[in-house]
Amino acid sequence: WDFFNLAGSVLQAVLDVVPYTNHVRILTSETDLDDFLRLHPSGSSSPRVLVVLDDSRRPVMSVYSTAARLADTHHFAQISAFRWVTDRFKISRLRSFVVVDPATRQGGVQGARLVPGTQAFVEQVREVRFLPELTRHTFAERCGDGFRGSCTWFALFLTPSRALGAEESARRALRRFREACRNLQTHTGVGIECFWMRYDSIGGAAWNAALRPLREKVQDAVKDGIWVAAV
């Protein structure tokens, strides 16, 4: 132990025994990164938090603690500062992080920021909000008790499970839907919340059945299995 830096020695000893990779995935290649960011057909749509370090093998206590605290809502990984990483995410300083929406493959408007202490890190990650996938949890979070106030209406972007992970055209369509929703919410005063949904998933099956009559009426507007409904 370095008794001239006892606090650092204790911290390193803790990091040596915690199950770091249970909460933080270590990425070593562009293939690893793409797999981490990809929305898999039946996979989680939770935001991805990517930490860029001088060495991806280096454990960082605030990263581990934040990942453990947010394990139910976010996925964390870290990667070395390869040139293609810093160029892709516009990283100018190391020990930075970006939060990425796997549905659109885009980061939050906040861009890359330095990794702070645990509490600030938790708060900064949570403040990055994306267009949510429709689930019981996200509906309750955005709409509370039901169809009133900001949820007098809600708009749905419906897509096959495979599309957003595999096709840039589907992600581009979702980005346009997201921007249209923002414009409606900002400029019209209409009480509307927007969600996207994989209509052929287990969770989307009931909605798919309920909206089937509407889809049949607008079948000509359905492209590559993607369509939009407001209810």
CSV table of C-alpha atoms in Angstrom, one decimal:
chain,number,residue,atom,x,y,z
A,1,TRP,CA,0.0,0.0,0.0
A,2,ASP,CA,1.1,3.6,-0.6
A,3,PHE,CA,0.8,5.1,2.9
A,4,PHE,CA,1.5,8.6,1.4
A,5,ASN,CA,-1.7,8.2,-0.6
A,6,LEU,CA,-3.8,6.1,1.8
A,7,ALA,CA,-7.2,7.2,0.4
A,8,GLY,CA,-6.1,6.2,-3.1
A,9,SER,CA,-4.8,2.9,-2.0
A,10,VAL,CA,-8.1,2.1,-0.2
A,11,LEU,CA,-10.1,3.1,-3.3
A,12,GLN,CA,-8.0,0.9,-5.5
A,13,ALA,CA,-8.4,-2.0,-3.1
A,14,VAL,CA,-12.2,-1.6,-3.3
A,15,LEU,CA,-12.1,-1.4,-7.1
A,16,ASP,CA,-10.1,-4.6,-7.2
A,17,VAL,CA,-12.8,-6.6,-5.5
A,18,VAL,CA,-16.1,-5.1,-6.7
A,19,PRO,CA,-17.9,-6.9,-9.6
A,20,TYR,CA,-17.1,-4.0,-12.0
A,21,THR,CA,-18.0,-5.7,-15.2
A,22,ASN,CA,-21.4,-6.8,-13.9
A,23,HIS,CA,-22.5,-3.2,-14.3
A,24,VAL,CA,-20.0,-1.7,-16.8
A,25,ARG,CA,-19.2,-3.4,-20.0
A,26,ILE,CA,-15.6,-3.1,-21.3
A,27,LEU,CA,-15.5,-2.4,-25.1
A,28,THR,CA,-12.3,-3.1,-27.1
A,29,SER,CA,-13.4,-2.7,-30.7
A,30,GLU,CA,-15.7,-0.9,-33.1
A,31,THR,CA,-17.7,-4.2,-33.3
A,32,ASP,CA,-18.2,-4.2,-29.5
A,33,LEU,CA,-19.3,-0.6,-29.6
A,34,ASP,CA,-21.8,-1.1,-32.4
A,35,ASP,CA,-23.3,-4.1,-30.5
A,36,PHE,CA,-23.6,-2.1,-27.3
A,37,LEU,CA,-25.4,0.8,-29.1
A,38,ARG,CA,-27.6,-1.4,-31.3
A,39,LEU,CA,-31.3,-1.8,-30.4
A,40,HIS,CA,-31.7,-5.5,-30.7
A,41,PRO,CA,-35.2,-6.9,-31.7
A,42,SER,CA,-36.2,-8.1,-28.3
A,43,GLY,CA,-33.5,-6.1,-26.4
A,44,SER,CA,-33.7,-3.2,-23.9
A,45,SER,CA,-34.3,0.3,-25.3
A,46,SER,CA,-32.8,1.9,-22.2
A,47,PRO,CA,-30.2,4.7,-22.9
A,48,ARG,CA,-26.6,3.7,-23.3
A,49,VAL,CA,-24.0,5.6,-21.3
A,50,LEU,CA,-20.6,5.4,-22.9
A,51,VAL,CA,-17.5,6.4,-20.9
A,52,VAL,CA,-14.3,7.3,-22.8
A,53,LEU,CA,-11.0,6.7,-20.9
A,54,ASP,CA,-7.3,6.6,-21.7
A,55,ASP,CA,-7.6,2.8,-21.0
A,56,SER,CA,-10.9,0.9,-21.1
A,57,ARG,CA,-9.5,-1.5,-18.5
A,58,ARG,CA,-9.2,1.2,-15.9
A,59,PRO,CA,-11.9,1.0,-13.2
A,60,VAL,CA,-13.4,4.3,-12.1
A,61,MET,CA,-15.4,4.3,-8.8
A,62,SER,CA,-17.9,7.0,-9.9
A,63,VAL,CA,-18.6,5.1,-13.1
A,64,TYR,CA,-19.2,1.8,-11.2
A,65,SER,CA,-21.3,3.5,-8.5
A,66,THR,CA,-23.5,5.3,-11.0
A,67,ALA,CA,-23.9,2.2,-13.2
A,68,ALA,CA,-25.0,0.2,-10.1
A,69,ARG,CA,-27.5,2.8,-9.0
A,70,LEU,CA,-29.0,3.2,-12.5
A,71,ALA,CA,-28.9,-0.5,-13.5
A,72,ASP,CA,-32.6,-0.7,-13.9
A,73,THR,CA,-32.8,2.3,-16.3
A,74,HIS,CA,-29.5,2.6,-18.2
A,75,HIS,CA,-26.7,0.5,-19.6
A,76,PHE,CA,-23.1,1.5,-19.1
A,77,ALA,CA,-19.9,0.7,-21.0
A,78,GLN,CA,-16.4,2.2,-21.3
A,79,ILE,CA,-13.9,2.3,-24.1
A,80,SER,CA,-10.4,3.5,-24.8
A,81,ALA,CA,-10.0,6.9,-26.5
A,82,PHE,CA,-9.3,5.5,-30.0
A,83,ARG,CA,-9.2,8.2,-32.7
A,84,TRP,CA,-12.4,6.8,-34.3
A,85,VAL,CA,-14.1,7.0,-30.9
A,86,THR,CA,-13.1,10.6,-30.2
A,87,ASP,CA,-14.0,11.7,-33.7
A,88,ARG,CA,-17.3,10.0,-33.7
A,89,PHE,CA,-18.5,11.4,-30.3
A,90,LYS,CA,-16.5,14.7,-30.5
A,91,ILE,CA,-14.5,13.9,-27.4
A,92,SER,CA,-12.0,16.6,-26.6
A,93,ARG,CA,-11.1,15.6,-23.0
A,94,LEU,CA,-10.6,12.2,-21.5
A,95,ARG,CA,-12.8,10.6,-18.8
A,96,SER,CA,-15.8,12.0,-20.7
A,97,PHE,CA,-19.2,10.4,-21.2
A,98,VAL,CA,-22.0,10.5,-23.7
A,99,VAL,CA,-25.6,9.3,-23.3
A,100,VAL,CA,-26.9,7.6,-26.5
A,101,ASP,CA,-30.5,6.7,-27.5
A,102,PRO,CA,-30.2,3.2,-29.1
A,103,ALA,CA,-33.5,3.8,-31.0
A,104,THR,CA,-32.1,6.7,-33.0
A,105,ARG,CA,-28.3,6.1,-32.4
A,106,GLN,CA,-28.0,9.8,-31.4
A,107,GLY,CA,-26.7,11.3,-28.2
A,108,GLY,CA,-28.4,13.9,-26.0
A,109,VAL,CA,-28.2,17.6,-26.9
A,110,GLN,CA,-25.8,18.0,-23.9
A,111,GLY,CA,-23.1,16.3,-25.9
A,112,ALA,CA,-19.9,14.8,-24.3
A,113,ARG,CA,-19.2,15.9,-20.7
A,114,LEU,CA,-16.6,15.1,-18.1
A,115,VAL,CA,-17.3,12.3,-15.6
A,116,PRO,CA,-18.1,14.0,-12.3
A,117,GLY,CA,-18.6,12.4,-8.8
A,118,THR,CA,-21.2,9.8,-8.3
A,119,GLN,CA,-24.2,12.0,-7.3
A,120,ALA,CA,-23.6,14.6,-10.0
A,121,PHE,CA,-23.1,11.8,-12.5
A,122,VAL,CA,-26.4,10.2,-11.6
A,123,GLU,CA,-28.2,13.5,-12.0
A,124,GLN,CA,-26.5,14.4,-15.3
A,125,VAL,CA,-27.4,11.0,-16.8
A,126,ARG,CA,-31.0,11.2,-15.6
A,127,GLU,CA,-31.5,14.6,-17.1
A,128,VAL,CA,-30.8,13.3,-20.6
A,129,ARG,CA,-34.3,12.4,-21.9
A,130,PHE,CA,-35.2,10.7,-25.1
A,131,LEU,CA,-38.4,9.8,-26.9
A,132,PRO,CA,-39.5,6.8,-24.8
A,133,GLU,CA,-40.6,3.4,-25.9
A,134,LEU,CA,-44.2,2.9,-24.7
A,135,THR,CA,-44.3,0.7,-21.6
A,136,ARG,CA,-46.4,0.7,-18.4
A,137,HIS,CA,-43.5,2.5,-16.7
A,138,THR,CA,-42.9,5.2,-19.3
A,139,PHE,CA,-46.7,5.9,-19.7
A,140,ALA,CA,-47.0,6.3,-15.9
A,141,GLU,CA,-43.9,8.5,-15.9
A,142,ARG,CA,-45.1,10.8,-18.6
A,143,CYS,CA,-48.9,10.6,-18.2
A,144,GLY,CA,-49.5,9.8,-14.5
A,145,ASP,CA,-53.1,8.8,-14.0
A,146,GLY,CA,-54.3,8.7,-17.6
A,147,PHE,CA,-55.4,10.7,-20.7
A,148,ARG,CA,-55.5,14.2,-19.4
A,149,GLY,CA,-53.3,17.3,-19.3
A,150,SER,CA,-50.2,16.7,-21.3
A,151,CYS,CA,-51.6,13.3,-22.3
A,152,THR,CA,-55.0,14.4,-23.7
A,153,TRP,CA,-53.6,12.9,-26.9
A,154,PHE,CA,-50.6,10.7,-27.5
A,155,ALA,CA,-48.9,9.8,-30.7
A,156,LEU,CA,-47.3,6.5,-31.4
A,157,PHE,CA,-44.6,5.6,-33.9
A,158,LEU,CA,-45.1,1.9,-34.6
A,159,THR,CA,-42.3,-0.2,-36.0
A,160,PRO,CA,-41.3,-3.8,-36.4
A,161,SER,CA,-38.9,-5.0,-33.7
A,162,ARG,CA,-36.0,-5.5,-36.2
A,163,ALA,CA,-36.2,-2.2,-38.0
A,164,LEU,CA,-34.6,0.3,-35.6
A,165,GLY,CA,-31.6,-1.9,-35.0
A,166,ALA,CA,-31.0,-2.8,-38.6
A,167,GLU,CA,-32.2,0.0,-40.9
A,168,GLU,CA,-31.0,3.6,-40.9
A,169,SER,CA,-34.1,4.6,-42.8
A,170,ALA,CA,-36.2,3.5,-39.8
A,171,ARG,CA,-34.1,5.5,-37.4
A,172,ARG,CA,-34.3,8.5,-39.7
A,173,ALA,CA,-38.1,8.2,-39.7
A,174,LEU,CA,-38.1,8.1,-35.9
A,175,ARG,CA,-35.9,11.2,-35.7
A,176,ARG,CA,-38.4,13.0,-37.9
A,177,PHE,CA,-41.3,11.9,-35.7
A,178,ARG,CA,-39.4,13.1,-32.7
A,179,GLU,CA,-38.9,16.5,-34.1
A,180,ALA,CA,-42.5,16.8,-35.2
A,181,CYS,CA,-43.6,16.0,-31.7
A,182,ARG,CA,-41.2,18.6,-30.3
A,183,ASN,CA,-42.7,21.2,-32.6
A,184,LEU,CA,-46.3,20.3,-31.6
A,185,GLN,CA,-45.5,20.4,-27.9
A,186,THR,CA,-43.6,23.7,-28.2
A,187,HIS,CA,-45.7,25.7,-30.6
A,188,THR,CA,-49.3,24.5,-30.5
A,189,GLY,CA,-50.1,24.1,-26.8
A,190,VAL,CA,-51.8,20.8,-27.6
A,191,GLY,CA,-51.7,18.3,-24.7
A,192,ILE,CA,-49.8,15.5,-26.5
A,193,GLU,CA,-47.1,13.0,-25.5
A,194,CYS,CA,-45.2,10.9,-28.0
A,195,PHE,CA,-43.9,7.4,-27.8
A,196,TRP,CA,-42.6,4.7,-30.1
A,197,MET,CA,-43.4,1.0,-29.9
A,198,ARG,CA,-42.3,-2.4,-31.3
A,199,TYR,CA,-45.8,-3.6,-32.3
A,200,ASP,CA,-44.7,-7.2,-32.9
A,201,SER,CA,-43.2,-7.5,-29.4
A,202,ILE,CA,-44.9,-9.2,-26.5
A,203,GLY,CA,-45.6,-5.8,-24.9
A,204,GLY,CA,-46.9,-4.3,-28.2
A,205,ALA,CA,-49.2,-7.2,-29.1
A,206,ALA,CA,-52.3,-5.7,-27.4
A,207,TRP,CA,-51.8,-2.3,-28.9
A,208,ASN,CA,-51.2,-3.9,-32.3
A,209,ALA,CA,-54.5,-5.7,-32.0
A,210,ALA,CA,-56.4,-2.6,-30.8
A,211,LEU,CA,-55.0,-0.4,-33.6
A,212,ARG,CA,-55.4,-3.0,-36.4
A,213,PRO,CA,-58.7,-1.5,-37.7
A,214,LEU,CA,-57.0,1.9,-37.9
A,215,ARG,CA,-54.0,0.5,-39.7
A,216,GLU,CA,-56.2,-1.2,-42.3
A,217,LYS,CA,-57.7,2.2,-43.1
A,218,VAL,CA,-54.3,3.8,-43.7
A,219,GLN,CA,-52.6,0.7,-45.2
A,220,ASP,CA,-51.3,2.7,-48.2
A,221,ALA,CA,-49.4,5.0,-45.9
A,222,VAL,CA,-47.6,2.1,-44.1
A,223,LYS,CA,-44.0,1.9,-45.4
A,224,ASP,CA,-41.7,-1.0,-44.4
A,225,GLY,CA,-44.1,-1.9,-41.7
A,226,ILE,CA,-43.7,1.6,-40.0
A,227,TRP,CA,-46.6,3.9,-39.4
A,228,VAL,CA,-47.9,6.6,-37.0
A,229,ALA,CA,-51.1,6.8,-35.0
A,230,ALA,CA,-52.5,9.5,-32.7
A,231,VAL,CA,-55.1,8.3,-30.0
